[in-house]
Short mmCIF file of C-alpha atoms (C1' of nucleotides) in Angstrom, two decimals:
data_model
loop_
_atom_site.label_atom_id
_atom_site.label_comp_id
_atom_site.label_asym_id
_atom_site.label_seq_id
_atom_site.Cartn_x
_atom_site.Cartn_y
_atom_site.Cartn_z
CA MET P 1136 0.08 0.05 -0.09
CA GLY P 1137 1.24 3.52 -0.62
CA GLY P 1138 -0.20 5.24 2.39
CA GLN P 1139 1.36 2.69 4.66
CA ILE P 1140 4.34 4.84 5.86
CA GLN P 1141 2.06 7.82 6.27
CA ARG P 1142 -0.19 5.89 8.52
CA GLU P 1143 2.94 4.65 10.63
CA ILE P 1144 4.17 8.13 11.03
CA MET P 1145 0.65 9.31 12.36
CA GLN P 1146 0.53 6.59 14.71
CA LEU P 1147 3.95 7.40 15.93
CA ILE P 1148 2.75 10.89 16.58
CA LEU P 1149 -0.12 9.47 18.52
CA ASP P 1150 1.80 6.95 20.45
CA ARG P 1151 4.28 9.41 21.60
CA GLY P 1152 1.65 12.00 22.50
CA LEU P 1153 3.22 14.58 20.32
CA ARG P 1154 1.19 17.87 20.14
CA PRO P 1155 0.78 20.38 17.26
CA GLY P 1156 3.98 22.49 17.23
CA GLU P 1157 6.30 19.82 18.77
CA LEU P 1158 9.15 18.55 16.79
CA LEU P 1159 8.99 15.18 15.03
CA PRO P 1160 12.10 12.61 14.68
CA THR P 1161 14.35 13.63 11.85
CA GLU P 1162 14.22 11.95 8.54
CA THR P 1163 17.14 9.88 9.32
CA GLU P 1164 15.68 8.69 12.78
CA LEU P 1165 12.28 7.87 10.83
CA MET P 1166 14.32 5.82 8.30
CA ASP P 1167 15.74 3.85 11.21
CA ASP P 1168 12.42 3.57 13.04
CA LEU P 1169 10.32 2.52 10.10
CA GLN P 1170 13.15 0.59 8.17
CA VAL P 1171 12.58 2.37 4.96
CA SER P 1172 14.62 4.60 2.67
CA ARG P 1173 14.65 8.29 2.96
CA ASN P 1174 12.86 8.89 -0.20
CA SER P 1175 10.01 6.77 1.11
CA VAL P 1176 10.07 8.84 4.48
CA ARG P 1177 10.18 12.02 2.43
CA GLU P 1178 7.28 11.12 0.33
CA ALA P 1179 5.12 10.11 3.33
CA LEU P 1180 6.06 13.35 4.97
CA LYS P 1181 5.12 15.29 1.75
CA ALA P 1182 1.72 13.75 1.97
CA LEU P 1183 1.14 14.43 5.44
CA GLN P 1184 2.37 18.04 4.94
CA ALA P 1185 -0.36 18.34 2.24
CA LEU P 1186 -2.90 17.35 4.88
CA ASP P 1187 -1.43 19.96 7.40
CA ILE P 1188 -0.68 17.08 9.66
CA VAL P 1189 3.02 17.91 9.61
CA GLU P 1190 4.92 21.12 8.94
CA ILE P 1191 8.30 20.84 7.29
CA ARG P 1192 10.94 23.77 7.88
CA HIS P 1193 14.01 23.60 5.68
CA GLY P 1194 17.26 23.34 7.51
CA TYR P 1195 15.57 22.90 10.83
CA GLY P 1196 13.05 19.89 11.21
CA THR P 1197 9.52 18.74 10.84
CA TYR P 1198 6.76 19.69 13.29
CA VAL P 1199 3.47 18.20 14.14
CA GLY P 1200 0.87 20.40 12.18
CA GLN P 1201 -2.31 22.16 13.22
CA ALA P 1202 -4.46 19.69 11.03
CA SER P 1203 -6.26 22.94 9.55
CA LEU P 1204 -8.85 22.92 6.91
CA THR P 1205 -6.26 24.13 4.38
CA PRO P 1206 -6.42 20.95 2.50
CA LEU P 1207 -10.17 21.17 2.17
CA ALA P 1208 -9.93 24.61 0.71
CA ASP P 1209 -7.05 23.17 -1.67
CA GLY P 1210 -9.23 20.43 -2.81
CA LEU P 1211 -12.51 22.34 -3.22
CA THR P 1212 -10.70 25.13 -5.10
CA PHE P 1213 -9.12 22.59 -7.49
CA ARG P 1214 -12.46 20.53 -7.73
CA THR P 1215 -14.18 23.86 -8.77
CA LEU P 1216 -11.84 24.79 -11.28
CA VAL P 1217 -11.61 21.36 -12.84
CA GLN P 1218 -15.34 21.47 -13.34
CA LEU P 1219 -15.60 24.96 -14.63
CA GLY P 1220 -12.98 23.88 -16.96
CA GLY P 1221 -15.52 21.52 -18.25
CA ASP P 1222 -18.14 24.18 -18.62
CA ASP P 1223 -19.74 23.65 -15.22
CA VAL P 1224 -20.37 26.56 -12.82
CA HIS P 1225 -22.42 24.28 -10.72
CA ALA P 1226 -19.69 23.52 -8.08
CA LEU P 1227 -19.29 27.02 -6.92
CA SER P 1228 -23.05 27.42 -6.17
CA GLU P 1229 -22.99 24.07 -4.28
CA ILE P 1230 -20.36 25.40 -1.90
CA LEU P 1231 -22.40 28.64 -1.52
CA GLN P 1232 -25.50 26.61 -0.67
CA VAL P 1233 -23.63 24.61 2.10
CA ARG P 1234 -22.30 27.82 3.55
CA GLU P 1235 -25.72 29.45 3.38
CA VAL P 1236 -27.31 26.53 5.38
CA LEU P 1237 -24.59 26.53 7.82
CA GLU P 1238 -24.69 30.19 8.56
CA GLU P 1239 -28.26 30.61 8.59
CA GLY P 1240 -28.49 27.78 11.27
CA LEU P 1241 -25.50 29.12 13.14
CA VAL P 1242 -26.79 32.40 13.40
CA LEU P 1243 -30.05 31.21 15.16
CA ARG P 1244 -27.97 29.19 17.82
CA ILE P 1245 -26.04 32.34 18.93
CA ILE P 1246 -28.83 34.89 18.76
CA ASP P 1247 -29.81 34.65 22.28
CA THR P 1248 -26.36 34.14 23.65
CA ILE P 1249 -23.96 36.38 21.78
CA PRO P 1250 -22.45 39.09 24.14
CA ASP P 1251 -23.01 42.67 23.72
CA ALA P 1252 -19.23 43.15 23.26
CA ASP P 1253 -19.19 40.87 20.24
CA ILE P 1254 -22.12 42.80 18.91
CA ASP P 1255 -20.03 46.07 19.44
CA GLU P 1256 -17.16 44.49 17.68
CA LEU P 1257 -19.36 43.72 14.73
CA ASP P 1258 -20.55 47.26 14.61
CA GLU P 1259 -16.97 48.41 14.37
CA ILE P 1260 -16.20 46.11 11.61
CA VAL P 1261 -19.33 47.35 9.62
CA LYS P 1262 -18.14 50.93 10.27
CA ARG P 1263 -14.86 50.10 8.73
CA MET P 1264 -16.68 48.38 5.80
CA GLU P 1265 -18.55 51.57 5.31
CA THR P 1266 -15.42 53.67 5.29
CA ARG P 1267 -13.86 51.66 2.68
CA ALA P 1268 -17.16 51.33 0.52
CA LYS P 1269 -17.32 55.22 0.51
CA GLU P 1270 -13.90 55.36 -0.96
CA GLY P 1271 -14.82 52.72 -3.81
CA GLU P 1272 -12.79 50.08 -2.04
CA VAL P 1273 -13.69 46.38 -1.45
CA PHE P 1274 -13.02 45.01 2.01
CA PRO P 1275 -12.37 41.10 1.95
CA ASP P 1276 -10.57 41.23 5.41
CA GLU P 1277 -13.37 43.03 7.19
CA ASP P 1278 -15.87 40.47 5.55
CA ARG P 1279 -13.71 37.60 6.82
CA ASP P 1280 -13.53 39.14 10.30
CA PHE P 1281 -17.27 39.68 10.50
CA HIS P 1282 -18.22 36.03 10.02
CA GLU P 1283 -15.65 34.83 12.62
CA VAL P 1284 -16.56 37.29 15.30
CA LEU P 1285 -20.20 36.48 14.75
CA TYR P 1286 -19.70 32.86 15.72
CA ARG P 1287 -16.92 33.30 18.06
CA SER P 1288 -19.28 33.02 21.27
CA MET P 1289 -20.04 29.32 20.17
CA GLY P 1290 -16.57 28.24 21.36
CA ASN P 1291 -16.50 25.97 18.38
CA ALA P 1292 -12.97 26.20 16.65
CA LEU P 1293 -14.10 24.06 13.67
CA VAL P 1294 -16.90 26.58 12.66
CA PRO P 1295 -14.64 29.59 11.86
CA GLN P 1296 -12.20 27.35 10.07
CA LEU P 1297 -14.87 25.69 7.85
CA LEU P 1298 -16.41 28.98 6.94
CA SER P 1299 -12.98 30.47 6.15
CA ALA P 1300 -12.11 27.60 3.91
CA PHE P 1301 -15.40 28.10 1.94
CA TRP P 1302 -14.67 31.75 1.83
CA ASN P 1303 -11.08 31.05 0.51
CA VAL P 1304 -12.44 28.85 -2.23
CA PHE P 1305 -14.75 31.40 -3.34
CA HIS P 1306 -12.24 34.07 -3.70
CA ARG P 1307 -9.49 31.92 -4.96
CA VAL P 1308 -11.61 30.74 -7.74
CA ALA P 1309 -12.69 34.35 -8.50
CA GLY P 1310 -9.07 35.27 -8.67
CA ALA P 1311 -8.00 32.28 -10.85
CA ARG P 1312 -10.91 33.15 -13.29
CA GLY P 1313 -10.07 36.92 -13.42
CA TRP P 1314 -13.54 37.77 -12.17
CA ALA P 1315 -14.10 41.44 -11.10
CA ASP P 1316 -14.28 42.42 -7.54
CA ASP P 1317 -17.44 43.23 -5.57
CA PRO P 1318 -19.23 45.56 -7.84
CA SER P 1319 -21.23 47.03 -5.12
CA PRO P 1320 -19.34 47.54 -1.84
CA MET P 1321 -21.99 49.81 -0.35
CA GLY P 1322 -24.77 47.01 -0.70
CA THR P 1323 -22.46 44.40 0.90
CA ALA P 1324 -21.75 46.77 3.79
CA ARG P 1325 -25.50 47.66 4.20
CA ARG P 1326 -26.37 44.01 4.47
CA HIS P 1327 -23.92 43.26 7.08
CA LYS P 1328 -25.15 46.20 9.06
CA GLU P 1329 -28.68 44.91 8.81
CA ILE P 1330 -27.49 41.71 10.18
CA VAL P 1331 -25.83 43.54 13.20
CA ARG P 1332 -29.02 45.55 13.77
CA ALA P 1333 -31.23 42.60 13.90
CA LEU P 1334 -28.87 40.68 16.22
CA ARG P 1335 -28.91 43.59 18.72
CA ALA P 1336 -32.70 43.69 18.63
CA ARG P 1337 -32.47 39.81 19.17
CA ASP P 1338 -35.19 39.59 16.61
CA ARG P 1339 -35.22 35.85 15.26
CA GLU P 1340 -37.17 36.54 12.20
CA ARG P 1341 -35.38 39.66 11.32
CA VAL P 1342 -31.99 37.95 11.69
CA GLU P 1343 -33.26 35.06 9.53
CA ALA P 1344 -34.20 37.57 6.85
CA ALA P 1345 -31.06 39.70 7.04
CA MET P 1346 -28.96 36.64 6.81
CA SER P 1347 -30.87 35.35 3.70
CA THR P 1348 -30.65 38.75 2.06
CA HIS P 1349 -26.90 38.66 2.66
CA PHE P 1350 -26.48 35.40 0.74
CA ARG P 1351 -28.88 36.46 -2.16
CA GLY P 1352 -26.33 39.41 -2.37
CA ILE P 1353 -23.27 37.02 -2.67
CA GLU P 1354 -25.31 34.70 -5.21
CA THR P 1355 -26.15 37.77 -7.44
CA ARG P 1356 -22.44 39.01 -7.20
CA ALA P 1357 -21.28 35.42 -8.33
CA LYS P 1358 -23.76 35.05 -11.17
CA LYS P 1359 -22.74 38.38 -12.48
CA ALA P 1360 -19.16 37.53 -12.46
CA MET P 1361 -19.68 34.32 -14.32
CA ARG P 1362 -21.72 35.98 -16.89
CA GLY P 1363 -19.23 38.79 -17.31
CA VAL P 1364 -16.21 36.70 -17.93
CA GLY P 1365 -16.83 32.99 -17.89
CA MET Y 454 8.83 27.08 -1.78
CA GLY Y 455 7.99 23.37 -1.27
CA GLY Y 456 4.54 23.38 -3.00
CA GLN Y 457 5.79 24.84 -6.22
CA ILE Y 458 5.89 21.76 -8.15
CA GLN Y 459 2.48 20.75 -6.86
CA ARG Y 460 1.05 23.91 -8.05
CA GLU Y 461 2.56 23.65 -11.57
CA ILE Y 462 1.21 20.28 -11.87
CA MET Y 463 -2.24 21.33 -10.74
CA GLN Y 464 -1.86 24.18 -13.37
CA LEU Y 465 -0.93 21.62 -16.19
CA ILE Y 466 -4.03 19.77 -15.50
CA LEU Y 467 -6.20 22.90 -15.71
CA ASP Y 468 -4.39 24.06 -18.74
CA ARG Y 469 -4.68 20.96 -20.64
CA GLY Y 470 -8.43 20.66 -19.62
CA LEU Y 471 -7.97 17.19 -18.16
CA ARG Y 472 -10.92 15.69 -16.43
CA PRO Y 473 -11.12 13.35 -13.34
CA GLY Y 474 -10.26 10.04 -14.58
CA GLU Y 475 -7.98 10.85 -17.18
CA LEU Y 476 -4.38 10.07 -17.58
CA LEU Y 477 -1.60 12.46 -16.59
CA PRO Y 478 1.82 12.53 -18.33
CA THR Y 479 4.31 9.97 -17.08
CA GLU Y 480 6.68 10.91 -14.35
CA THR Y 481 9.51 10.97 -16.96
CA GLU Y 482 7.46 13.55 -19.02
CA LEU Y 483 6.84 15.61 -15.88
CA MET Y 484 10.41 15.61 -15.21
CA ASP Y 485 11.19 17.19 -18.64
CA ASP Y 486 8.21 19.48 -18.64
CA LEU Y 487 9.00 20.92 -15.22
CA GLN Y 488 12.77 20.72 -15.50
CA VAL Y 489 13.01 18.97 -12.00
CA SER Y 490 14.38 15.45 -10.94
CA ARG Y 491 12.13 12.36 -10.46
CA ASN Y 492 12.17 12.57 -6.64
CA SER Y 493 10.71 15.92 -6.74
CA VAL Y 494 8.11 14.97 -9.13
CA ARG Y 495 7.20 11.93 -6.97
CA GLU Y 496 7.00 13.93 -3.74
CA ALA Y 497 4.59 16.44 -5.42
CA LEU Y 498 2.56 13.72 -6.81
CA LYS Y 499 2.26 12.01 -3.42
CA ALA Y 500 1.20 15.25 -1.97
CA LEU Y 501 -1.42 15.69 -4.59
CA GLN Y 502 -2.52 12.04 -3.97
CA ALA Y 503 -3.13 12.82 -0.40
CA LEU Y 504 -5.40 15.56 -1.55
CA ASP Y 505 -7.11 13.26 -3.94
CA ILE Y 506 -6.19 15.61 -6.62
CA VAL Y 507 -4.35 12.77 -8.50
CA GLU Y 508 -4.73 9.02 -8.24
CA ILE Y 509 -1.55 6.90 -8.71
CA ARG Y 510 -1.98 3.27 -9.98
CA HIS Y 511 1.08 1.11 -9.44
CA GLY Y 512 2.47 0.04 -12.84
CA TYR Y 513 0.01 1.80 -14.98
CA GLY Y 514 0.03 5.50 -14.67
CA THR Y 515 -1.33 8.56 -12.70
CA TYR Y 516 -4.96 9.81 -13.15
CA VAL Y 517 -6.60 13.07 -12.45
CA GLY Y 518 -8.32 12.37 -9.14
CA GLN Y 519 -11.98 13.12 -8.09
CA ALA Y 520 -10.89 15.71 -5.39
CA SER Y 521 -13.32 14.12 -2.89
CA LEU Y 522 -13.43 15.17 0.88
CA THR Y 523 -11.27 12.21 1.93
CA PRO Y 524 -8.58 14.50 2.88
CA LEU Y 525 -11.15 16.39 5.11
CA ALA Y 526 -11.91 13.22 6.87
CA ASP Y 527 -8.23 12.23 7.27
CA GLY Y 528 -7.45 15.65 8.64
CA LEU Y 529 -10.28 15.93 11.12
CA THR Y 530 -9.74 12.19 12.35
CA PHE Y 531 -6.10 12.94 13.10
CA ARG Y 532 -6.96 16.35 14.53
CA THR Y 533 -9.58 14.79 16.88
CA LEU Y 534 -7.23 11.87 17.86
CA VAL Y 535 -4.47 14.39 18.71
CA GLN Y 536 -6.63 16.37 20.85
CA LEU Y 537 -8.17 13.50 22.58
CA GLY Y 538 -4.52 12.26 23.36
CA GLY Y 539 -4.10 15.55 24.99
CA ASP Y 540 -7.09 14.91 27.38
CA ASP Y 541 -9.69 16.98 25.20
CA VAL Y 542 -12.89 15.46 23.96
CA HIS Y 543 -14.18 18.65 22.74
CA ALA Y 544 -13.15 18.08 19.10
CA LEU Y 545 -15.55 15.49 18.43
CA SER Y 546 -18.60 17.29 19.87
CA GLU Y 547 -17.53 20.24 17.59
CA ILE Y 548 -17.87 18.08 14.52
CA LEU Y 549 -21.21 16.71 15.85
CA GLN Y 550 -22.44 20.30 16.31
CA VAL Y 551 -21.56 21.29 12.82
CA ARG Y 552 -23.16 18.25 11.41
CA GLU Y 553 -26.27 18.97 13.51
CA VAL Y 554 -26.65 22.48 12.31
CA LEU Y 555 -26.02 21.37 8.67
CA GLU Y 556 -28.63 18.68 8.75
CA GLU Y 557 -31.19 20.48 10.58
CA GLY Y 558 -31.01 23.32 7.96
CA LEU Y 559 -30.87 21.01 5.07
CA VAL Y 560 -33.96 18.82 5.96
CA LEU Y 561 -35.94 21.88 6.12
CA ARG Y 562 -34.92 22.69 2.58
CA ILE Y 563 -36.11 19.40 1.14
CA ILE Y 564 -39.36 18.97 3.18
CA ASP Y 565 -41.53 20.30 0.55
CA THR Y 566 -39.74 19.01 -2.43
CA ILE Y 567 -38.28 15.56 -1.56
CA PRO Y 568 -40.09 13.07 -3.99
CA ASP Y 569 -42.37 10.48 -2.60
CA ALA Y 570 -40.15 7.79 -4.18
CA ASP Y 571 -37.16 9.11 -2.13
CA ILE Y 572 -39.37 8.78 1.10
CA ASP Y 573 -40.37 5.27 0.09
CA GLU Y 574 -36.65 4.37 -0.20
CA LEU Y 575 -36.02 5.88 3.26
CA ASP Y 576 -38.88 3.73 4.57
CA GLU Y 577 -37.08 0.74 3.05
CA ILE Y 578 -33.87 1.55 4.75
CA VAL Y 579 -35.59 1.92 8.07
CA LYS Y 580 -37.16 -1.46 7.65
CA ARG Y 581 -33.68 -2.93 7.34
CA MET Y 582 -32.49 -0.99 10.15
CA GLU Y 583 -35.49 -2.45 12.27
CA THR Y 584 -34.58 -5.98 11.25
CA ARG Y 585 -31.04 -5.69 12.06
CA ALA Y 586 -31.99 -4.07 15.49
CA LYS Y 587 -34.21 -6.83 16.45
CA GLU Y 588 -31.10 -9.24 16.05
CA GLY Y 589 -29.25 -7.01 18.30
CA GLU Y 590 -26.97 -5.92 15.36
CA VAL Y 591 -25.87 -2.54 14.50
CA PHE Y 592 -26.32 -0.98 11.06
CA PRO Y 593 -23.55 1.58 9.98
CA ASP Y 594 -24.20 1.14 6.18
CA GLU Y 595 -28.06 1.70 6.55
CA ASP Y 596 -27.29 4.78 8.64
CA ARG Y 597 -24.96 6.12 5.95
CA ASP Y 598 -27.53 5.47 3.09
CA PHE Y 599 -30.31 6.95 5.09
CA HIS Y 600 -28.70 10.44 5.15
CA GLU Y 601 -27.47 10.22 1.60
CA VAL Y 602 -30.94 9.48 0.25
CA LEU Y 603 -32.52 12.09 2.47
CA TYR Y 604 -30.73 14.88 0.68
CA ARG Y 605 -30.46 13.25 -2.81
CA SER Y 606 -33.10 15.63 -4.23
CA MET Y 607 -31.10 18.66 -3.59
CA GLY Y 608 -28.97 17.90 -6.57
CA ASN Y 609 -25.90 19.07 -4.40
CA ALA Y 610 -22.95 16.73 -4.67
CA LEU Y 611 -20.87 18.38 -1.94
CA VAL Y 612 -23.55 17.82 0.65
CA PRO Y 613 -23.54 13.92 0.94
CA GLN Y 614 -19.73 14.12 0.71
CA LEU Y 615 -19.42 16.50 3.58
CA LEU Y 616 -21.94 14.62 5.69
CA SER Y 617 -20.08 11.34 4.83
CA ALA Y 618 -16.75 12.79 5.77
CA PHE Y 619 -18.04 13.94 9.25
CA TRP Y 620 -19.63 10.40 9.62
CA ASN Y 621 -16.29 8.78 8.73
CA VAL Y 622 -14.45 10.79 11.46
CA PHE Y 623 -16.86 9.69 14.05
CA HIS Y 624 -16.67 6.09 13.34
CA ARG Y 625 -12.90 6.12 12.73
CA VAL Y 626 -12.23 7.80 16.06
CA ALA Y 627 -14.73 5.38 17.82
CA GLY Y 628 -12.77 2.49 16.15
CA ALA Y 629 -9.46 3.93 17.17
CA ARG Y 630 -10.42 4.42 20.78
CA GLY Y 631 -12.10 1.03 21.01
CA TRP Y 632 -15.45 2.44 21.95
CA ALA Y 633 -18.40 0.21 21.88
CA ASP Y 634 -20.90 0.09 19.11
CA ASP Y 635 -24.23 1.81 19.31
CA PRO Y 636 -25.68 0.45 22.73
CA SER Y 637 -29.20 0.93 21.57
CA PRO Y 638 -29.94 0.08 17.87
CA MET Y 639 -33.70 -0.13 18.56
CA GLY Y 640 -33.68 3.45 19.65
CA THR Y 641 -31.62 4.73 16.64
CA ALA Y 642 -33.86 2.87 14.26
CA ARG Y 643 -36.90 4.39 15.99
CA ARG Y 644 -35.44 7.83 15.65
CA HIS Y 645 -34.89 7.43 11.87
CA LYS Y 646 -38.47 6.14 11.49
CA GLU Y 647 -39.87 9.21 12.97
CA ILE Y 648 -37.86 11.27 10.72
CA VAL Y 649 -39.41 9.53 7.81
CA ARG Y 650 -42.96 9.78 9.15
CA ALA Y 651 -42.61 13.60 9.87
CA LEU Y 652 -41.35 13.90 6.26
CA ARG Y 653 -44.30 12.05 4.78
CA ALA Y 654 -46.57 14.16 6.75
CA ARG Y 655 -44.62 17.42 5.49
CA ASP Y 656 -44.99 18.54 8.97
CA ARG Y 657 -42.31 21.31 9.52
CA GLU Y 658 -42.14 21.46 13.20
CA ARG Y 659 -42.42 17.66 13.63
CA VAL Y 660 -39.34 17.17 11.26
CA GLU Y 661 -37.38 19.75 13.13
CA ALA Y 662 -38.22 17.85 16.43
CA ALA Y 663 -37.41 14.57 14.87
CA MET Y 664 -34.12 15.49 13.56
CA SER Y 665 -33.18 17.31 16.84
CA THR Y 666 -34.13 13.94 18.81
CA HIS Y 667 -31.91 11.99 16.45
CA PHE Y 668 -29.02 14.09 17.24
CA ARG Y 669 -29.58 13.94 21.00
CA GLY Y 670 -29.32 10.11 20.57
CA ILE Y 671 -25.99 10.41 18.97
CA GLU Y 672 -24.81 12.86 21.49
CA THR Y 673 -25.87 10.43 24.31
CA ARG Y 674 -24.17 7.66 22.72
CA ALA Y 675 -20.85 9.43 22.34
CA LYS Y 676 -20.80 10.72 25.86
CA LYS Y 677 -21.61 7.22 27.00
CA ALA Y 678 -18.78 5.90 25.00
CA MET Y 679 -16.26 8.49 26.15
CA ARG Y 680 -17.15 7.88 29.80
CA GLY Y 681 -17.03 4.10 29.23
CA VAL Y 682 -13.35 3.97 27.92
CA GLY Y 683 -11.74 7.43 27.43
"C1'" DG G 1471 30.80 38.21 10.83
"C1'" DC G 1472 32.43 33.52 10.62
"C1'" DA G 1473 32.83 28.63 10.80
"C1'" DC G 1474 30.53 24.52 12.03
"C1'" DA G 1475 27.14 20.75 12.60
"C1'" DT G 1476 22.35 19.52 11.72
"C1'" DT G 1477 18.46 19.01 8.89
"C1'" DT G 1478 15.82 19.22 4.75
"C1'" DG G 1479 15.82 19.77 -0.46
"C1'" DT G 1480 17.48 18.08 -4.94
"C1'" DG G 1481 19.61 14.97 -8.47
"C1'" DC G 1482 21.14 10.47 -10.28
"C1'" DG G 1483 21.75 5.41 -10.84
"C1'" DT G 1484 20.01 1.11 -10.28
"C1'" DA G 1485 16.99 -2.74 -8.96
"C1'" DT G 1486 12.37 -4.68 -8.43
"C1'" DG G 1487 7.26 -5.02 -8.94
"C1'" DT G 1488 3.20 -4.76 -12.12
"C1'" DA G 1489 0.43 -4.41 -16.05
"C1'" DT G 1490 0.00 -4.72 -21.24
"C1'" DG G 1491 0.77 -6.99 -25.57
"C1'" DG H 173 6.95 -17.29 -21.48
"C1'" DC H 174 8.84 -13.02 -23.16
"C1'" DA H 175 9.56 -8.12 -23.89
"C1'" DT H 176 8.24 -3.76 -23.11
"C1'" DA H 177 6.75 0.15 -20.43
"C1'" DC H 178 5.82 2.09 -16.35
"C1'" DA H 179 5.64 2.96 -11.31
"C1'" DT H 180 7.92 1.77 -7.04
"C1'" DA H 181 11.77 1.56 -3.95
"C1'" DC H 182 16.31 2.14 -2.31
"C1'" DG H 183 21.15 4.26 -1.65
"C1'" DC H 184 24.24 7.70 -2.27
"C1'" DA H 185 26.02 12.45 -3.08
"C1'" DC H 186 25.77 17.30 -2.87
"C1'" DA H 187 23.11 21.76 -2.48
"C1'" DA H 188 20.69 24.97 0.50
"C1'" DA H 189 18.64 26.55 4.83
"C1'" DT H 190 18.77 27.12 9.77
"C1'" DG H 191 20.73 27.26 14.49
"C1'" DT H 192 24.78 27.61 17.53
"C1'" DG H 193 29.07 29.17 19.24
#
DNA sequence: GCACATTTGTGCGTATGTATG
DNA sequence: GCATACATACGCACAAATGTG
């Protein structure tokens, strides 16, 4: 089997109780431990690096990785581009649909419990969005921060990583295809502002409507981009 | 940069418009095209294989992969085990929480549109569950099929893959930790049956309640397992 | 700044395993 | 069985990056 050595290295990490950030044995030591050649060790490490299970630093050593969702973003990006290449724009709307279902469900779970401090922070982010929008600029970083702060109070580390992965796919595909930036930053800022207002009012129906409107905005923007270039 | 050759190979696939299942250039051809050694090509291919972007068949050739969510399942499994190793059972409940939000949102989107034929198929799956449960057996395959058929009518290929990835993580972690199987197959079958009944009645509130109960069952089962062994 | 050891990165040669004709 | 073509695996040598003294 090709993935045998990979599994042995993963098991070695688990057996020795190594934690993310800690140093792995050197390639030479792994050769001795697993009784395989250096090339085989390196191929296994490269595969594990692609999964963010290990992190390799030239001239220093190999660490246990964070097992982030980077590989998910990589895989989905490639998957989308390959399908777009075959004249299929369906893949991107599938990702958008999953993200929408997730966020509309998530926001209802935090509506009663999100601290006022977090809502204040969302307000600040929206203010920055508005400032940039007035100058005709786009604000991908603020957009990213917004959705991260929104679900921070859940204490679920997987949620922001998953959303971030979807977000990355969307923007990387847009970049690779040469699509234009958000054509209406003012509208995007306004839709985020309405989410914050609805949240502050702790108004369930209004929050649902605001989040739904937010995603209609993204959908429109994506379809425009596809028509415009693709 | 380490991932340079990987990106070049990905770009090569996109540039040549290769589709999943099609044959890539041989390693020798890639050496010539990219002007790098065989080892470098192989390490890049191994990394892409880990992401399911290429598929390597010994003695035959390298194909464009399906870009499935296998890497997500691998990464989340490792992530969970590493954190459990550090006395942290939080990671698994995070995954469960995301899956719950997803499924509770998804089921409301198909409630009015799922074809009667699919509901009939769900009924058949539940009947198989009951048969096995009566014999004291567990039914992981039927469980898997149930949630796949449930969302089939959405026409979103990402949904079942994502749910399947989460499902795999859950069961692989359980296996690696030596946790016991479902202690109450009858209860699990009953909860699935109620979902089908609520769906057939197209009763929104009842479906929500049934899905929520279903996840309370999984949660209980997981917590029991953790207490029992971990 | 400099020399040195350690570690990962790259390249090449060769032998072996596997599928096709 | 044999020949061919390909992937797989191993071992060695040297280059490049990093940390230490």
